[in-house]
């Protein structure tokens, strides 16, 4: 009885609702069909106070790489095989709240009610958190999704990160403002594996956004809004690219226009792309 009451209280916690709502929105944008996509969110101690009080370990999950920088941290992670479209109506089957309890272990404190486990991309997420925290102590979230136009672009554009950055910056005025560090692009690599996790985390040393060719996008940030805003803005730029790439272009944003914009808004953009 006490446990049931506790389960209901956790579902009402605002961090669980915030995650469930953003997953629902990602689904409604068409960026996470079926079980596509996954999310992990570092929680503040304050947000999990009620769970910490109980701290019952329901299950443990083990990883063969070093989680030392995350020890003691709490995360919400989407479950493997789960559908984003179901998370809002049924958070406790689709999401799990975990604590990193030692260098190789995540302990489940709440969720995965039907016997689930963390997403197959959890190693990639955890490695990305470690890298982003090294460069930004306020970093909190990693979202992976399958935005249509970004994937389209990986079929018709080369996979050079500098070329992508320049072309996406030129699609709309907002791009350089929202992702001044640019965007990294990886070739097709087998998902769910060590190689793609290492390659993605490596790019995260310098970028908040990494494209996986013919697959999707990883975005990170200090907040759900920041990571979601990156996804929206990148996907919008890619949509414009896809709509105009085979049309006659009469005018575009010049390198000088971008420099002017960066100067006016005091944007510290990645050098070597437009200058
Ligand atoms: O979780 O998107 O990359 C399903 C995926 C794997
Ligand atoms: Zn995916």
Tab-separated table of C-alpha atoms and ligand atoms in Angstrom:
chain	number	residue	atom	x	y	z
A	1	UNK	CA	0.000	0.000	0.000
A	2	UNK	CA	2.754	2.380	1.025
A	3	UNK	CA	4.683	1.428	-2.127
A	4	UNK	CA	1.654	2.120	-4.361
A	5	UNK	CA	1.182	5.543	-2.802
A	6	UNK	CA	4.869	6.253	-3.345
A	7	UNK	CA	4.672	5.216	-7.018
A	8	UNK	CA	1.839	7.679	-7.591
A	9	UNK	CA	3.723	10.476	-5.844
A	10	UNK	CA	6.802	9.927	-8.033
A	11	UNK	CA	4.739	10.076	-11.206
A	12	UNK	CA	3.529	13.505	-10.117
A	13	UNK	CA	7.078	14.747	-9.566
A	14	UNK	CA	7.705	17.639	-11.902
A	15	UNK	CA	10.924	16.210	-13.402
A	16	UNK	CA	9.044	13.040	-14.454
A	17	UNK	CA	6.218	15.112	-15.939
A	18	UNK	CA	8.649	17.457	-17.725
A	19	UNK	CA	10.371	14.462	-19.356
A	20	UNK	CA	7.099	12.705	-20.252
A	21	UNK	CA	5.777	15.907	-21.817
A	22	UNK	CA	8.850	16.516	-23.970
A	23	UNK	CA	8.819	12.874	-25.141
A	24	UNK	CA	5.183	13.343	-26.134
A	25	UNK	CA	6.033	16.510	-28.044
A	26	UNK	CA	8.952	14.813	-29.842
A	27	UNK	CA	6.562	12.013	-30.858
A	28	UNK	CA	3.965	14.511	-32.093
A	29	UNK	CA	6.586	16.215	-34.265
A	30	UNK	CA	7.102	12.858	-35.978
A	31	UNK	CA	10.693	12.580	-34.814
A	32	UNK	CA	10.297	9.382	-32.761
A	33	UNK	CA	8.296	6.760	-34.600
A	34	UNK	CA	7.655	3.405	-32.871
A	35	UNK	CA	10.453	2.911	-30.292
A	36	UNK	CA	12.742	5.421	-32.016
A	37	UNK	CA	14.743	7.776	-29.849
A	38	UNK	CA	15.829	7.860	-26.229
A	39	UNK	CA	16.471	10.428	-23.499
A	40	UNK	CA	18.473	10.763	-20.298
A	41	UNK	CA	18.252	13.624	-17.820
A	42	UNK	CA	20.493	14.328	-14.826
A	43	UNK	CA	18.343	15.200	-11.825
A	44	UNK	CA	19.159	17.661	-9.082
A	45	UNK	CA	19.328	16.152	-5.594
A	46	UNK	CA	16.452	18.467	-4.658
A	47	UNK	CA	14.195	17.003	-7.363
A	48	UNK	CA	14.620	13.432	-6.148
A	49	UNK	CA	14.455	14.151	-2.433
A	50	UNK	CA	11.383	11.959	-1.919
A	51	UNK	CA	12.983	9.063	-3.767
A	52	UNK	CA	16.271	9.471	-1.948
A	53	UNK	CA	14.379	9.242	1.356
A	54	UNK	CA	13.057	5.797	0.375
A	55	UNK	CA	16.107	4.719	-1.631
A	56	UNK	CA	14.984	1.189	-2.401
A	57	UNK	CA	17.110	-0.463	-5.097
A	58	UNK	CA	14.751	-2.415	-7.331
A	59	UNK	CA	17.393	-3.698	-9.753
A	60	UNK	CA	20.928	-2.940	-10.888
A	61	UNK	CA	22.371	-2.547	-14.395
A	62	UNK	CA	26.076	-2.970	-15.096
A	63	UNK	CA	28.265	-1.274	-17.698
A	64	UNK	CA	31.818	-2.203	-18.620
A	65	UNK	CA	33.172	1.346	-18.941
A	66	UNK	CA	34.095	3.849	-16.242
A	67	UNK	CA	31.197	5.807	-14.756
A	68	UNK	CA	33.281	7.357	-11.972
A	69	UNK	CA	32.540	10.997	-12.952
A	70	UNK	CA	28.807	10.270	-12.565
A	71	UNK	CA	28.918	8.417	-9.223
A	72	UNK	CA	26.236	9.719	-6.870
A	73	UNK	CA	24.228	11.322	-9.666
A	74	UNK	CA	20.576	10.577	-10.395
A	75	UNK	CA	19.128	10.227	-13.893
A	76	UNK	CA	15.849	9.564	-15.635
A	77	UNK	CA	16.473	7.242	-18.598
A	78	UNK	CA	13.926	6.006	-21.146
A	79	UNK	CA	13.441	2.239	-21.246
A	80	UNK	CA	14.646	0.047	-24.078
A	81	UNK	CA	12.011	-0.761	-26.702
A	82	UNK	CA	9.622	1.829	-25.237
A	83	UNK	CA	7.553	4.159	-27.395
A	84	UNK	CA	7.760	7.911	-26.762
A	85	UNK	CA	4.063	8.131	-27.569
A	86	UNK	CA	3.206	6.077	-24.457
A	87	UNK	CA	5.372	7.874	-21.890
A	88	UNK	CA	2.929	10.606	-20.881
A	89	UNK	CA	0.060	8.219	-20.154
A	90	UNK	CA	2.258	5.569	-18.533
A	91	UNK	CA	5.526	7.018	-17.167
A	92	UNK	CA	6.353	4.250	-14.682
A	93	UNK	CA	6.465	1.484	-17.322
A	94	UNK	CA	8.443	3.526	-19.837
A	95	UNK	CA	10.884	5.515	-17.691
A	96	UNK	CA	13.313	4.658	-14.920
A	97	UNK	CA	14.977	6.780	-12.246
A	98	UNK	CA	18.472	5.553	-11.533
A	99	UNK	CA	21.377	6.375	-9.272
A	100	UNK	CA	24.954	5.804	-10.393
A	101	UNK	CA	26.052	3.818	-7.346
A	102	UNK	CA	29.577	2.816	-8.377
A	103	UNK	CA	31.950	3.010	-11.342
A	104	UNK	CA	30.039	0.324	-13.259
A	105	UNK	CA	26.516	0.281	-11.812
A	106	UNK	CA	23.194	2.043	-12.251
A	107	UNK	CA	20.703	1.232	-9.481
A	108	UNK	CA	17.027	1.493	-10.355
A	109	UNK	CA	15.065	3.404	-7.715
A	110	UNK	CA	11.784	3.826	-9.568
A	111	UNK	CA	10.151	2.839	-12.860
A	112	UNK	CA	10.505	0.112	-15.546
A	113	UNK	CA	7.498	-1.444	-13.785
A	114	UNK	CA	7.021	-4.125	-16.418
A	115	UNK	CA	10.568	-5.439	-16.019
A	116	UNK	CA	12.287	-3.101	-18.467
A	117	UNK	CA	15.832	-1.828	-18.586
A	118	UNK	CA	17.586	1.339	-19.836
A	119	UNK	CA	17.704	2.148	-23.549
A	120	UNK	CA	20.232	0.279	-25.707
A	121	UNK	CA	21.873	3.664	-26.257
A	122	UNK	CA	22.441	4.180	-22.490
A	123	UNK	CA	26.245	3.725	-22.856
A	124	UNK	CA	26.291	6.498	-25.485
A	125	UNK	CA	24.152	8.740	-23.264
A	126	UNK	CA	26.326	8.130	-20.201
A	127	UNK	CA	29.533	8.801	-22.153
A	128	UNK	CA	28.010	12.010	-23.570
A	129	UNK	CA	27.060	13.180	-20.058
A	130	UNK	CA	30.626	12.578	-18.883
A	131	UNK	CA	32.107	14.591	-21.786
A	132	UNK	CA	29.597	17.450	-21.628
A	133	UNK	CA	30.042	17.805	-17.841
A	134	UNK	CA	33.786	18.247	-18.401
A	135	UNK	CA	33.142	21.329	-20.540
A	136	UNK	CA	29.933	22.581	-18.911
A	137	UNK	CA	29.189	21.919	-15.244
A	138	UNK	CA	25.542	22.982	-15.837
A	139	UNK	CA	24.966	20.323	-18.512
A	140	UNK	CA	21.956	18.036	-17.749
A	141	UNK	CA	20.285	16.374	-20.708
A	142	UNK	CA	20.887	14.153	-23.750
A	143	UNK	CA	18.088	13.585	-26.290
A	144	UNK	CA	18.333	11.240	-29.267
A	145	UNK	CA	15.648	11.423	-31.970
A	146	UNK	CA	15.014	10.729	-35.660
A	147	UNK	CA	14.104	14.076	-37.293
A	148	UNK	CA	13.076	13.513	-40.894
A	149	UNK	CA	14.869	16.329	-42.701
A	150	UNK	CA	18.145	15.819	-40.829
A	151	UNK	CA	18.077	12.189	-41.977
A	152	UNK	CA	17.165	13.310	-45.536
A	153	UNK	CA	20.174	15.605	-45.549
A	154	UNK	CA	22.523	12.745	-44.657
A	155	UNK	CA	21.488	11.131	-47.965
A	156	UNK	CA	22.025	14.134	-50.236
A	157	UNK	CA	24.800	16.159	-48.532
A	158	UNK	CA	28.416	15.166	-47.815
A	159	UNK	CA	29.115	14.246	-44.172
A	160	UNK	CA	31.716	16.920	-43.388
A	161	UNK	CA	30.881	18.700	-40.107
A	162	UNK	CA	32.194	22.086	-41.311
A	163	UNK	CA	30.150	21.870	-44.545
A	164	UNK	CA	26.999	20.978	-42.575
A	165	UNK	CA	27.599	23.793	-40.114
A	166	UNK	CA	28.048	26.356	-42.890
A	167	UNK	CA	25.052	25.183	-44.904
A	168	UNK	CA	22.735	25.022	-41.862
A	169	UNK	CA	23.901	28.460	-40.646
A	170	UNK	CA	22.982	29.856	-44.069
A	171	UNK	CA	19.486	28.372	-44.181
A	172	UNK	CA	18.010	30.823	-41.662
A	173	UNK	CA	19.177	33.705	-39.489
A	174	UNK	CA	18.522	31.837	-36.217
A	175	UNK	CA	20.908	28.948	-36.835
A	176	UNK	CA	24.226	30.582	-35.892
A	177	UNK	CA	22.546	32.137	-32.858
A	178	UNK	CA	21.252	28.773	-31.590
A	179	UNK	CA	24.234	26.551	-32.447
A	180	UNK	CA	27.260	28.867	-32.740
A	181	UNK	CA	29.638	25.955	-32.061
A	182	UNK	CA	28.268	24.246	-35.185
A	183	UNK	CA	27.116	20.685	-35.619
A	184	UNK	CA	29.121	17.456	-35.803
A	185	UNK	CA	28.307	14.706	-38.293
A	186	UNK	CA	29.225	11.031	-38.023
A	187	UNK	CA	29.096	8.513	-40.874
A	188	UNK	CA	26.824	5.468	-40.601
A	189	UNK	CA	28.044	3.351	-37.683
A	190	UNK	CA	26.219	0.423	-36.068
A	191	UNK	CA	23.906	1.869	-33.403
A	192	UNK	CA	23.777	0.572	-29.833
A	193	UNK	CA	27.475	-0.300	-29.905
A	194	UNK	CA	30.687	0.850	-28.352
A	195	UNK	CA	32.130	2.462	-31.505
A	196	UNK	CA	29.217	4.843	-32.056
A	197	UNK	CA	29.104	5.697	-28.338
A	198	UNK	CA	32.800	6.572	-28.266
A	199	UNK	CA	32.604	8.561	-31.520
A	200	UNK	CA	29.555	10.532	-30.342
A	201	UNK	CA	31.020	11.312	-26.921
A	202	UNK	CA	34.277	12.408	-28.578
A	203	UNK	CA	32.378	14.946	-30.714
A	204	UNK	CA	30.536	16.128	-27.594
A	205	UNK	CA	33.815	17.575	-26.299
A	206	UNK	CA	33.226	20.436	-28.760
A	207	UNK	CA	29.616	20.209	-29.901
A	208	UNK	CA	26.189	19.914	-28.264
A	209	UNK	CA	24.698	18.341	-31.413
A	210	UNK	CA	25.826	15.241	-33.295
A	211	UNK	CA	24.187	13.814	-36.435
A	212	UNK	CA	24.218	10.075	-37.083
A	213	UNK	CA	24.066	9.529	-40.854
A	214	UNK	CA	20.891	7.793	-42.056
A	215	UNK	CA	19.727	7.549	-38.435
A	216	UNK	CA	19.132	10.742	-36.483
A	217	UNK	CA	20.396	13.338	-34.066
A	218	UNK	CA	21.847	13.593	-30.543
A	219	UNK	CA	21.376	16.942	-28.790
A	220	UNK	CA	22.444	17.983	-25.309
A	221	UNK	CA	21.965	20.982	-23.067
A	222	UNK	CA	21.602	22.518	-19.650
A	223	UNK	CA	17.834	22.115	-19.777
A	224	UNK	CA	15.104	20.245	-21.613
A	225	UNK	CA	14.224	23.509	-23.383
A	226	UNK	CA	17.790	24.038	-24.579
A	227	UNK	CA	18.196	20.527	-26.015
A	228	UNK	CA	14.707	20.549	-27.547
A	229	UNK	CA	15.350	24.025	-28.978
A	230	UNK	CA	18.513	22.728	-30.644
A	231	UNK	CA	16.615	19.817	-32.189
A	232	UNK	CA	13.852	22.116	-33.472
A	233	UNK	CA	16.251	24.667	-34.914
A	234	UNK	CA	18.534	22.098	-36.582
A	235	UNK	CA	15.580	20.188	-38.017
A	236	UNK	CA	14.035	23.454	-39.297
A	237	UNK	CA	17.315	24.425	-41.015
A	238	UNK	CA	17.544	20.930	-42.521
A	239	UNK	CA	13.940	21.196	-43.734
A	240	UNK	CA	14.730	24.466	-45.494
A	241	UNK	CA	17.833	22.870	-47.015
A	242	UNK	CA	15.848	19.887	-48.313
A	243	UNK	CA	13.146	22.171	-49.746
A	244	UNK	CA	15.565	24.410	-51.644
A	245	UNK	CA	18.635	22.266	-52.377
A	246	UNK	CA	17.493	21.417	-55.914
A	247	UNK	CA	16.039	24.889	-56.686
A	248	UNK	CA	17.675	27.849	-58.386
A	249	UNK	CA	19.005	30.090	-55.591
A	250	UNK	CA	18.654	33.840	-56.179
A	251	UNK	CA	20.199	35.038	-52.899
A	252	UNK	CA	21.332	33.656	-49.589
A	253	UNK	CA	22.885	34.743	-46.269
A	254	UNK	CA	26.491	35.665	-47.098
A	255	UNK	CA	29.523	34.939	-44.907
A	256	UNK	CA	29.677	38.690	-44.226
A	257	UNK	CA	26.006	38.709	-43.145
A	258	UNK	CA	26.743	35.904	-40.670
A	259	UNK	CA	29.776	37.747	-39.303
A	260	UNK	CA	27.680	40.913	-38.924
A	261	UNK	CA	24.996	38.938	-37.077
A	262	UNK	CA	27.532	37.297	-34.785
A	263	UNK	CA	29.071	40.665	-34.013
A	264	UNK	CA	25.706	42.324	-33.341
A	265	UNK	CA	24.570	39.552	-30.969
A	266	UNK	CA	28.002	38.988	-29.447
A	267	UNK	CA	28.051	35.340	-30.572
A	268	UNK	CA	31.233	33.357	-30.092
A	269	UNK	CA	30.876	31.156	-33.197
A	270	UNK	CA	33.183	28.365	-34.389
A	271	UNK	CA	36.031	29.871	-36.390
A	272	UNK	CA	37.303	28.557	-39.712
A	273	UNK	CA	33.869	28.053	-41.272
A	274	UNK	CA	32.840	31.471	-42.577
A	275	UNK	CA	36.176	33.221	-42.191
B	1	LIG	O1	15.956	3.364	-29.099
B	1	LIG	O2	16.530	5.114	-31.626
B	1	LIG	O3	19.035	4.330	-31.812
B	1	LIG	C1	15.784	3.245	-30.457
B	1	LIG	C2	16.790	4.029	-31.174
B	1	LIG	C3	18.128	3.438	-31.293
B	2	LIG	ZN1	17.832	6.008	-32.974
